[in-house]
mmCIF file of C-alpha atoms (C1' of nucleotides) in Angstrom:
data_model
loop_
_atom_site.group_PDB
_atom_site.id
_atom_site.type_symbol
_atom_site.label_atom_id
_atom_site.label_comp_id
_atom_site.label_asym_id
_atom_site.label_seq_id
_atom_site.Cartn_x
_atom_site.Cartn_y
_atom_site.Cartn_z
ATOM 1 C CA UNK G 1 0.000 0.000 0.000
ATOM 2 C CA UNK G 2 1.960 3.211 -1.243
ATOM 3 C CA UNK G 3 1.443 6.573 0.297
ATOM 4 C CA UNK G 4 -1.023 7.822 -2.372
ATOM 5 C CA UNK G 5 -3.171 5.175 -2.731
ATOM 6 C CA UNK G 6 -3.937 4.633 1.247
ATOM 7 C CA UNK G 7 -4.552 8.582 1.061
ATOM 8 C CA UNK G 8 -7.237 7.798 -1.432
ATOM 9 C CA UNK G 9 -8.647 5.441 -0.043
ATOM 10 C CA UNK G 10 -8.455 6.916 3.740
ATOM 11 C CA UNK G 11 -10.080 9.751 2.230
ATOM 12 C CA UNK G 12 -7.041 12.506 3.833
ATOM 13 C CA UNK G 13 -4.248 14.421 2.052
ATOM 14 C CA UNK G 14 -1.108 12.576 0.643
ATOM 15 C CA UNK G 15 0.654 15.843 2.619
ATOM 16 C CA UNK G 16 -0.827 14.604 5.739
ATOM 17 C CA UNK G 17 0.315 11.341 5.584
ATOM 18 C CA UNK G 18 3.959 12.239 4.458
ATOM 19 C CA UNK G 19 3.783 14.582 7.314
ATOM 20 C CA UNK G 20 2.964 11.978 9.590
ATOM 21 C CA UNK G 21 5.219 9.284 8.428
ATOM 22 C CA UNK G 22 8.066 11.917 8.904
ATOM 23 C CA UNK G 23 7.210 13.233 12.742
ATOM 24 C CA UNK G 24 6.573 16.476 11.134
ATOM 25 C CA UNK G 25 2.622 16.726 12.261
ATOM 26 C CA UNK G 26 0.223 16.140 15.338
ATOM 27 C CA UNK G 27 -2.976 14.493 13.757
ATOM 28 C CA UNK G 28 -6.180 15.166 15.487
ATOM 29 C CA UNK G 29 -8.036 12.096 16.351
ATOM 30 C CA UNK G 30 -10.451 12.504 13.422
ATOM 31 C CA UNK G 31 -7.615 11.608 11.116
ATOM 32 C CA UNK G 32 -6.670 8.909 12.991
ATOM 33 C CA UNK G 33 -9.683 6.829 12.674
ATOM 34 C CA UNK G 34 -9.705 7.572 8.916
ATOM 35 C CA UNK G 35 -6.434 5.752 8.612
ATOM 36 C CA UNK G 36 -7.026 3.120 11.082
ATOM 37 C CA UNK G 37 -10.433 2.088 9.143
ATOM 38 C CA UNK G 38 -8.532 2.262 5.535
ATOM 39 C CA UNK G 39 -5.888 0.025 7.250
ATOM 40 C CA UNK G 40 -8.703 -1.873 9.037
ATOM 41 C CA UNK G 41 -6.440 -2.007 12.041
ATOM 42 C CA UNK G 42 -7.295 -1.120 15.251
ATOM 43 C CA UNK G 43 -6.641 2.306 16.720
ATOM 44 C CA UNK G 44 -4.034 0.923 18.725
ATOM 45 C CA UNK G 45 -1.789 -0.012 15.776
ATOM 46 C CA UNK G 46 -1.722 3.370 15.210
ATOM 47 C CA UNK G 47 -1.248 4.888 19.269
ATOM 48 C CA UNK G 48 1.871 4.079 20.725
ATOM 49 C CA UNK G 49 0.405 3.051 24.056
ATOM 50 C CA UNK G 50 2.462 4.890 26.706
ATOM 51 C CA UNK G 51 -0.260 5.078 29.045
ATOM 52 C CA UNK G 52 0.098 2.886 32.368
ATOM 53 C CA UNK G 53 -2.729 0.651 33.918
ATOM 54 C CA UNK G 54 -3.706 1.050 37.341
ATOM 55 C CA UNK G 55 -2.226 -1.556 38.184
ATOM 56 C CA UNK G 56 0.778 -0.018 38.452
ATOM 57 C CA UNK G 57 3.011 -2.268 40.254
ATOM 58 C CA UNK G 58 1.138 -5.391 39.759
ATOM 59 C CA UNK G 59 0.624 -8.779 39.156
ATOM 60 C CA UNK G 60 1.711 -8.285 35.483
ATOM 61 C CA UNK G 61 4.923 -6.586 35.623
ATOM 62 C CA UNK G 62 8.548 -8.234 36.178
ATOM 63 C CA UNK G 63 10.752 -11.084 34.391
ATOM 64 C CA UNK G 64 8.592 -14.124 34.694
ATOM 65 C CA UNK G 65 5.539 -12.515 33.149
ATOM 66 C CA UNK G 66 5.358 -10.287 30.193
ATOM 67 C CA UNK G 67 1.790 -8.710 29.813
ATOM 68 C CA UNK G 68 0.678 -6.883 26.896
ATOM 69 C CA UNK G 69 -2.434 -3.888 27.851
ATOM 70 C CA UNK G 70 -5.250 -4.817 25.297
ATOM 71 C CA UNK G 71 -8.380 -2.542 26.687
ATOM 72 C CA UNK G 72 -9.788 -0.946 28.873
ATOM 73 C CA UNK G 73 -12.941 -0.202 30.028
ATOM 74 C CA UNK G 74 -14.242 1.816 33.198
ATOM 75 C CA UNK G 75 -17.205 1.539 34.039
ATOM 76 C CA UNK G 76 -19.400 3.366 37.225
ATOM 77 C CA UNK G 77 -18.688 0.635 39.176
ATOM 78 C CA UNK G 78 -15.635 -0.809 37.955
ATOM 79 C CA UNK G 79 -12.700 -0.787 35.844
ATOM 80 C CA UNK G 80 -11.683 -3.770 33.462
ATOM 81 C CA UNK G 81 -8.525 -4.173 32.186
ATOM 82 C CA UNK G 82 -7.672 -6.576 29.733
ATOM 83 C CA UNK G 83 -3.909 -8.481 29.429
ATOM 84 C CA UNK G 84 -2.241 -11.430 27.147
ATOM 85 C CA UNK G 85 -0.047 -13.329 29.204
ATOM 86 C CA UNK G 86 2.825 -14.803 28.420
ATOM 87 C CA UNK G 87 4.475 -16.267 31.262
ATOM 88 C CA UNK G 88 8.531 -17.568 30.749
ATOM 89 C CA UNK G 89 9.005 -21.202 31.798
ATOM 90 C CA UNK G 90 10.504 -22.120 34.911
ATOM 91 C CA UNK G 91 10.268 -18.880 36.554
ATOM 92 C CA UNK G 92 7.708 -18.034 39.529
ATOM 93 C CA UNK G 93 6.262 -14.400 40.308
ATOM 94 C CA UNK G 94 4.933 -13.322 43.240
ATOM 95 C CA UNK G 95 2.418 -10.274 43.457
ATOM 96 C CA UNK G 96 1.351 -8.300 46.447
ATOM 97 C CA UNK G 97 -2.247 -8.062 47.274
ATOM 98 C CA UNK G 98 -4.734 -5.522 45.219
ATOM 99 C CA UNK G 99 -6.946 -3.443 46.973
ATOM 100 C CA UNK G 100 -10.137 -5.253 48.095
ATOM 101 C CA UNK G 101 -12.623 -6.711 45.783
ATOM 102 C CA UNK G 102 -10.269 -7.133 42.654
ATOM 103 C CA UNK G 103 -10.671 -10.110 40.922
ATOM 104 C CA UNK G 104 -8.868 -11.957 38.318
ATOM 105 C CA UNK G 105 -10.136 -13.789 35.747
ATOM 106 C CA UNK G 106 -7.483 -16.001 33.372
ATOM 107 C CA UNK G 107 -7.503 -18.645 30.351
ATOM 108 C CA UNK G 108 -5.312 -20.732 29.714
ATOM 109 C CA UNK G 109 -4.657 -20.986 26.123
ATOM 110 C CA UNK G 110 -0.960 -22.923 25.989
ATOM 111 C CA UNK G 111 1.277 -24.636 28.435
ATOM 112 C CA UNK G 112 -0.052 -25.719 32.482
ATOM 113 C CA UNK G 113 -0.149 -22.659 34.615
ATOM 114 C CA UNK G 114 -0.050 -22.423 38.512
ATOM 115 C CA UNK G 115 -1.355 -18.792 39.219
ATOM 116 C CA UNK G 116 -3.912 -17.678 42.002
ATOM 117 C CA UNK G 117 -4.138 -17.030 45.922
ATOM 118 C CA UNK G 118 -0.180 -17.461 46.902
ATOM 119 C CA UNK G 119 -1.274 -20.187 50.188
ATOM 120 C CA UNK G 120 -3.499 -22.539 47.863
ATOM 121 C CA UNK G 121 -2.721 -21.800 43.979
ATOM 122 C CA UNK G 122 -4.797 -23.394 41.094
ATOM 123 C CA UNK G 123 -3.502 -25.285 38.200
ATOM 124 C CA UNK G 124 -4.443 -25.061 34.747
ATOM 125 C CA UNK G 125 -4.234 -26.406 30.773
ATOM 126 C CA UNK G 126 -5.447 -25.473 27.489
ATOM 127 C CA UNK G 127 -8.909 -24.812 27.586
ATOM 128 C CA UNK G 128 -8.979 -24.191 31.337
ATOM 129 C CA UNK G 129 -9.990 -21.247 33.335
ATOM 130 C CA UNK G 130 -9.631 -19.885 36.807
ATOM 131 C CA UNK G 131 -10.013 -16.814 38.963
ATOM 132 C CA UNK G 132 -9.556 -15.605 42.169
ATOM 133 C CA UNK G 133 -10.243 -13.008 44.401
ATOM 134 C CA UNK G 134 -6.654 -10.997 44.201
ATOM 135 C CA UNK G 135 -6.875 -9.304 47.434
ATOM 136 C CA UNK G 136 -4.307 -11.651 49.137
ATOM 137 C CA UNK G 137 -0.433 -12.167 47.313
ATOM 138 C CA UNK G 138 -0.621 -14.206 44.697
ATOM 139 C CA UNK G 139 1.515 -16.335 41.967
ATOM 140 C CA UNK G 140 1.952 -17.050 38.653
ATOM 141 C CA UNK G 141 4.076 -19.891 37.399
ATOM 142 C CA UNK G 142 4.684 -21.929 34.278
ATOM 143 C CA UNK G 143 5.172 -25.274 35.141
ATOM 144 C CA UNK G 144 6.909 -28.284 33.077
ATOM 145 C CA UNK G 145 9.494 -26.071 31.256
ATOM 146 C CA UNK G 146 6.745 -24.863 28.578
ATOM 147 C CA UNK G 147 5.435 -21.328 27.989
ATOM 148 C CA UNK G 148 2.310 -20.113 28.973
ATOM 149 C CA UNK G 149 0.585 -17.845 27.010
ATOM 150 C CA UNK G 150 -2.874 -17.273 28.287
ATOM 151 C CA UNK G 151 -5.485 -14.067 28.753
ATOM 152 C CA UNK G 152 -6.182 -12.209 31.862
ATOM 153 C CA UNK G 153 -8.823 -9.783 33.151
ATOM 154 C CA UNK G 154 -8.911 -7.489 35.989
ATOM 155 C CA UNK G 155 -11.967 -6.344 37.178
ATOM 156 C CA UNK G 156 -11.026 -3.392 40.183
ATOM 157 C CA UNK G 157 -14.636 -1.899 42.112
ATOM 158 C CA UNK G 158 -14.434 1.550 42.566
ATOM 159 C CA UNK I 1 -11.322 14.407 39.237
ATOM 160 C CA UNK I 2 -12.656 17.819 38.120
ATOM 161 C CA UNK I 3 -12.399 19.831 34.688
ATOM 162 C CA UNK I 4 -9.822 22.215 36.315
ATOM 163 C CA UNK I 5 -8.038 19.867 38.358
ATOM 164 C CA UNK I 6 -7.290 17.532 34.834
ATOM 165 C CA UNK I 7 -6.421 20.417 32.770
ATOM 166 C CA UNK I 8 -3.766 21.376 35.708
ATOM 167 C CA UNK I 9 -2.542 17.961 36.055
ATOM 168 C CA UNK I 10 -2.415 17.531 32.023
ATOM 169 C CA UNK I 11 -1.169 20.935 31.248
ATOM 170 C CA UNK I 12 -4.015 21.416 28.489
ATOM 171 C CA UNK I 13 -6.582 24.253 28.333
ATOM 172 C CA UNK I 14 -9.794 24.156 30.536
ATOM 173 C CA UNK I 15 -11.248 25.238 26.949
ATOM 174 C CA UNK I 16 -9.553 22.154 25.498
ATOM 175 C CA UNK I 17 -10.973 19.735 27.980
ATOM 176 C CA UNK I 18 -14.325 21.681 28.048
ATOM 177 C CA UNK I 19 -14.906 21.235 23.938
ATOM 178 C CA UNK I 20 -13.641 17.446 24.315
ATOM 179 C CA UNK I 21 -16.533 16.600 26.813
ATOM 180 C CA UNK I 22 -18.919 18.427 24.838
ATOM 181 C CA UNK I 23 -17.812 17.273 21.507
ATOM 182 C CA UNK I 24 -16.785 20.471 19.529
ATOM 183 C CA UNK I 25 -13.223 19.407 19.392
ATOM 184 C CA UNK I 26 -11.428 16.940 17.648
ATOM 185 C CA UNK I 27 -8.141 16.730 19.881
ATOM 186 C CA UNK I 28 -4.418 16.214 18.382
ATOM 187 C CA UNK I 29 -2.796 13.347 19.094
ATOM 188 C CA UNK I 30 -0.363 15.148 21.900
ATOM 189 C CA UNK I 31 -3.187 16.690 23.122
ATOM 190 C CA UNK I 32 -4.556 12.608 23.813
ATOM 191 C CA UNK I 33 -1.456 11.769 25.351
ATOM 192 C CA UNK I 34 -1.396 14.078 27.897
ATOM 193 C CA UNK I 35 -4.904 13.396 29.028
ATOM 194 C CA UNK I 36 -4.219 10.097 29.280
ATOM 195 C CA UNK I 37 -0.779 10.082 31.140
ATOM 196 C CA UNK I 38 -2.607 12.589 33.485
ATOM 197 C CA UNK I 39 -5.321 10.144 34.043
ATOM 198 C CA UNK I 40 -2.975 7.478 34.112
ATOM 199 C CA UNK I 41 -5.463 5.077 31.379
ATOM 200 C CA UNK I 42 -3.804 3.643 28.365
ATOM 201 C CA UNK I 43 -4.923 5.664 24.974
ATOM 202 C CA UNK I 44 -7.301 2.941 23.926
ATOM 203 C CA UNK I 45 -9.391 4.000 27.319
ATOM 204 C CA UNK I 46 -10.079 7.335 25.583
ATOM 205 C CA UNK I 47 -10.227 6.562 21.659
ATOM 206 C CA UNK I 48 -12.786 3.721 22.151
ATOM 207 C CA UNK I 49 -15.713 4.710 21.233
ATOM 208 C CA UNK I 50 -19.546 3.591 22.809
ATOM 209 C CA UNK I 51 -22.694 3.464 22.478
ATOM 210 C CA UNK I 52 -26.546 3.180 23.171
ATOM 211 C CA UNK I 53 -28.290 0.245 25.093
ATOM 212 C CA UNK I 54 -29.054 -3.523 23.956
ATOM 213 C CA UNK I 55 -28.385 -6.532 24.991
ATOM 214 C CA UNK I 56 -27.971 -10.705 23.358
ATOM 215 C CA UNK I 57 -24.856 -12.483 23.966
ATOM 216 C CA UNK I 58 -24.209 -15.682 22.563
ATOM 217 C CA UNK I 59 -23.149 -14.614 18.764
ATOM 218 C CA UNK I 60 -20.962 -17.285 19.241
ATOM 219 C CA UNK I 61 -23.043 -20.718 18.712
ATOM 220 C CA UNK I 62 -23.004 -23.086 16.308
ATOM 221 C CA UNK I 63 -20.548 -25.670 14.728
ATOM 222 C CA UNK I 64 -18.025 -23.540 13.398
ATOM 223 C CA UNK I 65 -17.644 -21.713 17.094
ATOM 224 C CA UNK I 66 -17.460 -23.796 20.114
ATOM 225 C CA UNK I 67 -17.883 -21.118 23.265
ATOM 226 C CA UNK I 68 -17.702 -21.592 26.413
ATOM 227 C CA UNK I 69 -19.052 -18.902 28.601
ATOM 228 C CA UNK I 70 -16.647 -18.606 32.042
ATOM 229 C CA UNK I 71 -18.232 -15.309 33.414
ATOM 230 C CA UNK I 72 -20.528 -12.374 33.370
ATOM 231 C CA UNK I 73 -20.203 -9.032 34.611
ATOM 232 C CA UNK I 74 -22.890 -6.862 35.106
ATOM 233 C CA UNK I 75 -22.531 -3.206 35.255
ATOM 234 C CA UNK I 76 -24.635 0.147 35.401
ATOM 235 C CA UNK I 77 -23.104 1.094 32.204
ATOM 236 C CA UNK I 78 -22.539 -2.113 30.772
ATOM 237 C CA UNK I 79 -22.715 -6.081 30.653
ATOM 238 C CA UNK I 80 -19.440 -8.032 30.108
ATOM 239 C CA UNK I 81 -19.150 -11.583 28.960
ATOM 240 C CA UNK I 82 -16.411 -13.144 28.402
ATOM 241 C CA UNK I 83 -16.176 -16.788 26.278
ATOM 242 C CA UNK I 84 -13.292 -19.253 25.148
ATOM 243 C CA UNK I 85 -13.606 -19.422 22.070
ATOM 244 C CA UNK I 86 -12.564 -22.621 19.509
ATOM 245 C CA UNK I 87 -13.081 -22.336 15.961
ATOM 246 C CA UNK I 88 -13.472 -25.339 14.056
ATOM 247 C CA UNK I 89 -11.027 -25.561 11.307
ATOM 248 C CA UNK I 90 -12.352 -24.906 7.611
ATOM 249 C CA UNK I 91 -15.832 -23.733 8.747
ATOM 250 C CA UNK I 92 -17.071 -20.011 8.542
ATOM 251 C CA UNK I 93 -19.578 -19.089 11.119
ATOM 252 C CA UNK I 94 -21.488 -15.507 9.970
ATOM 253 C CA UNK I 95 -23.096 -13.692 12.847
ATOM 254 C CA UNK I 96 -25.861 -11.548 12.519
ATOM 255 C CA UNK I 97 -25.579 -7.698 13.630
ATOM 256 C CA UNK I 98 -26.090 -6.692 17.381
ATOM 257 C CA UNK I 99 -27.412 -4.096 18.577
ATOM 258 C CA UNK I 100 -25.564 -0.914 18.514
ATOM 259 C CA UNK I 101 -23.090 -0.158 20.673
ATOM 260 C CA UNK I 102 -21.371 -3.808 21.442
ATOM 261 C CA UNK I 103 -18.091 -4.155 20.869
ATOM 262 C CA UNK I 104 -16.490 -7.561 20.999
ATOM 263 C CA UNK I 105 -12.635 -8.252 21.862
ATOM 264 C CA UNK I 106 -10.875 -11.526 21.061
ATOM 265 C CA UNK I 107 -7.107 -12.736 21.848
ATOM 266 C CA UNK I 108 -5.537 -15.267 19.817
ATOM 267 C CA UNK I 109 -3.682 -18.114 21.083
ATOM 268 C CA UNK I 110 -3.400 -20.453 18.244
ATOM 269 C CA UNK I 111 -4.025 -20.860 14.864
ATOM 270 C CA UNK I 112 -4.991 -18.050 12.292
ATOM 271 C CA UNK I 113 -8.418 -16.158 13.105
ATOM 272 C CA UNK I 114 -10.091 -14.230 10.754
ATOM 273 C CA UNK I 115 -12.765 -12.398 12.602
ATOM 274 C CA UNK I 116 -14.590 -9.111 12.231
ATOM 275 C CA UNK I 117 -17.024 -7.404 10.259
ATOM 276 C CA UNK I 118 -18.431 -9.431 7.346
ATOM 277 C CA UNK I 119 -17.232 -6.298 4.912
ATOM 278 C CA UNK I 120 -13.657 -5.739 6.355
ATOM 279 C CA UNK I 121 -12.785 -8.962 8.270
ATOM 280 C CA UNK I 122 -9.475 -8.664 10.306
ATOM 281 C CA UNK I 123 -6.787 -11.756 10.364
ATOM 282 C CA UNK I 124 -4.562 -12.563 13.697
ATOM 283 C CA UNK I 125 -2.189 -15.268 14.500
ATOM 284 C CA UNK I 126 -1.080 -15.641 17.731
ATOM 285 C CA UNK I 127 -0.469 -13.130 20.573
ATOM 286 C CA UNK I 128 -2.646 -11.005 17.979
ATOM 287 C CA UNK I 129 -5.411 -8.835 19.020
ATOM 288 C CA UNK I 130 -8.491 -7.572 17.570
ATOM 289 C CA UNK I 131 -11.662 -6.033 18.262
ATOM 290 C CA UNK I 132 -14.617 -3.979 16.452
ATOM 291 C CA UNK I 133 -17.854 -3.000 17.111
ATOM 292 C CA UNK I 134 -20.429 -5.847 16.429
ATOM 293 C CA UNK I 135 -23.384 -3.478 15.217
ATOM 294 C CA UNK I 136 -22.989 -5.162 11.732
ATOM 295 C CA UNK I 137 -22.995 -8.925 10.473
ATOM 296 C CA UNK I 138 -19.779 -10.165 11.522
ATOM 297 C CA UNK I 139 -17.543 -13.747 11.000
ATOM 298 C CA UNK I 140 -15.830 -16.332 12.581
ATOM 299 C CA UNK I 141 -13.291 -18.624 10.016
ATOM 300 C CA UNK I 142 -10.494 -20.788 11.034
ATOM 301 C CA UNK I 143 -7.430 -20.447 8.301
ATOM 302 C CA UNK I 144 -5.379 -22.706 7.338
ATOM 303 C CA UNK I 145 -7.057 -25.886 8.487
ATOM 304 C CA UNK I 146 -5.741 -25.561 12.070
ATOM 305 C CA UNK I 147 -8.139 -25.176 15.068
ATOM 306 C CA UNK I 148 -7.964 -21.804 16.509
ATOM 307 C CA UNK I 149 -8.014 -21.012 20.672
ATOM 308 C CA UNK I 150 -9.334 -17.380 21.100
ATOM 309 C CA UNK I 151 -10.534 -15.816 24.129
ATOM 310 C CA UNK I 152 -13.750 -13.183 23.368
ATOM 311 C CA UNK I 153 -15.083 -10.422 25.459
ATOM 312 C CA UNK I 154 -18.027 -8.683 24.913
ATOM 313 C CA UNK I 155 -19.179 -5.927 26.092
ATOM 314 C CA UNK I 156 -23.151 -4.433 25.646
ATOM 315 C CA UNK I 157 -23.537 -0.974 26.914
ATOM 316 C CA UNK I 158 -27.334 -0.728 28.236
ATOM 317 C "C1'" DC B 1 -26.229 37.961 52.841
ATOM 318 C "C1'" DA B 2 -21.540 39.099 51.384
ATOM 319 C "C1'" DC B 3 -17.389 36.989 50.218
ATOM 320 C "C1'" DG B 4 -14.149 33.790 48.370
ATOM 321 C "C1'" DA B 5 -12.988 29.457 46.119
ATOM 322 C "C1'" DC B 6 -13.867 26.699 42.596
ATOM 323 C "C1'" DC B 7 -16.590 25.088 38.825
ATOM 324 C "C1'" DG B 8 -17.416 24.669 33.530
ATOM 325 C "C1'" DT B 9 -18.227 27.700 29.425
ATOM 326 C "C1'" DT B 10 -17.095 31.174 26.051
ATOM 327 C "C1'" DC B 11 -14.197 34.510 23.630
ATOM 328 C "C1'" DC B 12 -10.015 35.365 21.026
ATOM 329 C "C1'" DG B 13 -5.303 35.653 18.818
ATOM 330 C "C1'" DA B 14 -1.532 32.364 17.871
ATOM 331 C "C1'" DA B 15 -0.149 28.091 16.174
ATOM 332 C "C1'" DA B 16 -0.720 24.006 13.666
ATOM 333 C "C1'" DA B 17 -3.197 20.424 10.883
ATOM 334 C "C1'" DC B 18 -5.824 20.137 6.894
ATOM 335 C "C1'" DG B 19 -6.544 19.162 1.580
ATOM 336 C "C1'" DG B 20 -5.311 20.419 -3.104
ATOM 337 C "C1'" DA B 21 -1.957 21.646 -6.440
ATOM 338 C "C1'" DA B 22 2.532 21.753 -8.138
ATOM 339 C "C1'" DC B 23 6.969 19.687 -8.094
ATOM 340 C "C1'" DG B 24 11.059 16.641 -9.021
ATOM 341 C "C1'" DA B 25 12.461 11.698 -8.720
ATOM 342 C "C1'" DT B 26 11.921 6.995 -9.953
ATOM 343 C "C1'" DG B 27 10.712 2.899 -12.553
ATOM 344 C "C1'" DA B 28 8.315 0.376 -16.450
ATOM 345 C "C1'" DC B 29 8.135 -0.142 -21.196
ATOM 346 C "C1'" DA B 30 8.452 0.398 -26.134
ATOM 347 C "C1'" DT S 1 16.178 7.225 -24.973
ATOM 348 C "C1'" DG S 2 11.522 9.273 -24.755
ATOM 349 C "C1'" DT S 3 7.029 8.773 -22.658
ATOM 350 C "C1'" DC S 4 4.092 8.117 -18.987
ATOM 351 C "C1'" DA S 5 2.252 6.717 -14.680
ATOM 352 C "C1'" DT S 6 3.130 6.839 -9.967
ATOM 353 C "C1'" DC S 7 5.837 7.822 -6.169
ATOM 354 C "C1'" DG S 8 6.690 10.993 -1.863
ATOM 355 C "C1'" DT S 9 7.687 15.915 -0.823
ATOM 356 C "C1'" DT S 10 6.767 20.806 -0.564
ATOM 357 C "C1'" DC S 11 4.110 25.016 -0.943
ATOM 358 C "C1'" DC S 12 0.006 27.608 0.380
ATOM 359 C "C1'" DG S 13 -4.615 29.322 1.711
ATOM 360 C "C1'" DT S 14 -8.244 27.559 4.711
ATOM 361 C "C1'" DT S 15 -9.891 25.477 8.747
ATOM 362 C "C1'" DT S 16 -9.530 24.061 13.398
ATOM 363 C "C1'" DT S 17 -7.273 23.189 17.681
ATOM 364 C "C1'" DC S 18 -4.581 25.327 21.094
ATOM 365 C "C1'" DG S 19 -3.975 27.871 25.825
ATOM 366 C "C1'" DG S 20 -5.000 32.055 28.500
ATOM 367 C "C1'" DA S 21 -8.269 35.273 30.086
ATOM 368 C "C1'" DA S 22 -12.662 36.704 31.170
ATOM 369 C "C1'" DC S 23 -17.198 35.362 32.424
ATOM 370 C "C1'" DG S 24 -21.287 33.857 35.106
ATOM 371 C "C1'" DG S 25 -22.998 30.118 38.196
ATOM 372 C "C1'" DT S 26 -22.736 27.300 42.440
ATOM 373 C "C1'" DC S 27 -21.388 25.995 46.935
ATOM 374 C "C1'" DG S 28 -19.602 26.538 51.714
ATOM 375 C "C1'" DT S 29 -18.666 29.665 55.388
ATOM 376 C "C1'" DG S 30 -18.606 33.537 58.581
#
DNA sequence: CACGACCGTTCCGAAAACGGAACGATGACA
DNA sequence: TGTCATCGTTCCGTTTTCGGAACGGTCGTG
């Protein structure tokens, strides 16, 4: 797809784009959805996504796990954030408690995962979900030397 | 979190913040990011974009989509389900509009998915992510003659 | 009831993105 | 080698966002 044809077909000037592709302009939101629909990606193909989830110093941060920020979604009663896990073999990580009420919802999609409350942890393959109320430390592990790679959402009352 | 107190925190105008609650602005890119690290959301919390009330979940039944539903989250604003999904290799499951406003969000885990709206479906391999807003007929396929493991939220505003 | 603090809106000049046109560079082809 | 289509860049007048200031409304307090 060359510069002037996605132009055409995004419907926005070819001195936009060039402008854009070279750092040289700011677009305004408006032109960002033109491009992302003509590119039928999703907006955050096009967003670097610097912003942090509130989860700040959570469950999903460190060596063991690497988490990827998909959505989210707040709500008047709660916020949902949505991860992909992929959790290294071999190594264990330890989070500290959330704030009461959180809960965690993961499936398993590859590999057997240990992850939940850190004193009694669940265990889980393909196909397999779990969840736990995440207001006590808890654990996520890959066990047998295989990658996990699985989906997690956190649902935080407010 | 008032007006003022976010346009201090962000460094933007009050005029800036006032026309982008009210919908007479269409706010640059920077402009975004500085809401967002202010507010501490990722950028997809503020470009995603809802709608008005409905409801009807299970677009995802038949032989081409085998869903499981693991959990439902009810909110003032909104009802979340969330499925794990398999998709039956060589099969194409078409899913008839919902009502407006629901926007549906699958991970993929394995296999090649090619999911979306009927017009503009998207394709995703692993670790891929896609989502769109399920107010038109929409499809589920399986590429390549593997099975594909997805997990799918949706979410119905009401 | 007067006063101050804070709220969100509106006005306005500066700055920047916008699309269209014009431009030179590049590659395909006879 | 000449022609032509297409490429990405640059110029320019128009449109729109931008932040700061001014404004009126609301709430708590003495």
């Amino acid at each position: 797809m060359s510069l002037s044809e996605l132009a055409r077909q995004a419907a926005v000037g070819k001195a936009t784009l060039s402008g854009l592709e070279n750092g040289t302009r700011d677009p305004r939101l408006e032109t960002l959805y033109a491009i992302a629909a003509a590119l039928n990606v999703p907006m955050s193909a096009l967003t670097l996504d610097q912003g942090a989830p509130a989860h700040e110093a959570s469950s999903v941060r460190g060596t063991a796990v690497v988490s990827r920020l998909l959505e989210v979604f707040e709500e008047p009663g709660a916020v949902y954030e949505l991860f992909a896990l992929t959790i290294v073999p071999g190594a264990e990580q330890l989070s500290p408690a959330h704030p009461a009420g959180v809960t965690e919802h993961v499936t398993v999609h590859s590999g057997q995962l240990r992850a939940g409350p850190a004193k009694a942890p669940l265990t889980g393959g393909p196909g397999d979900y779990v969840s736990w109320r995440s207001d006590v430390p808890h654990v996520y592990a890959a066990l047998g030397g295989q990658e996990v790679r699985a989906t997690l959402l956190i649902r935080t009352p407010r």
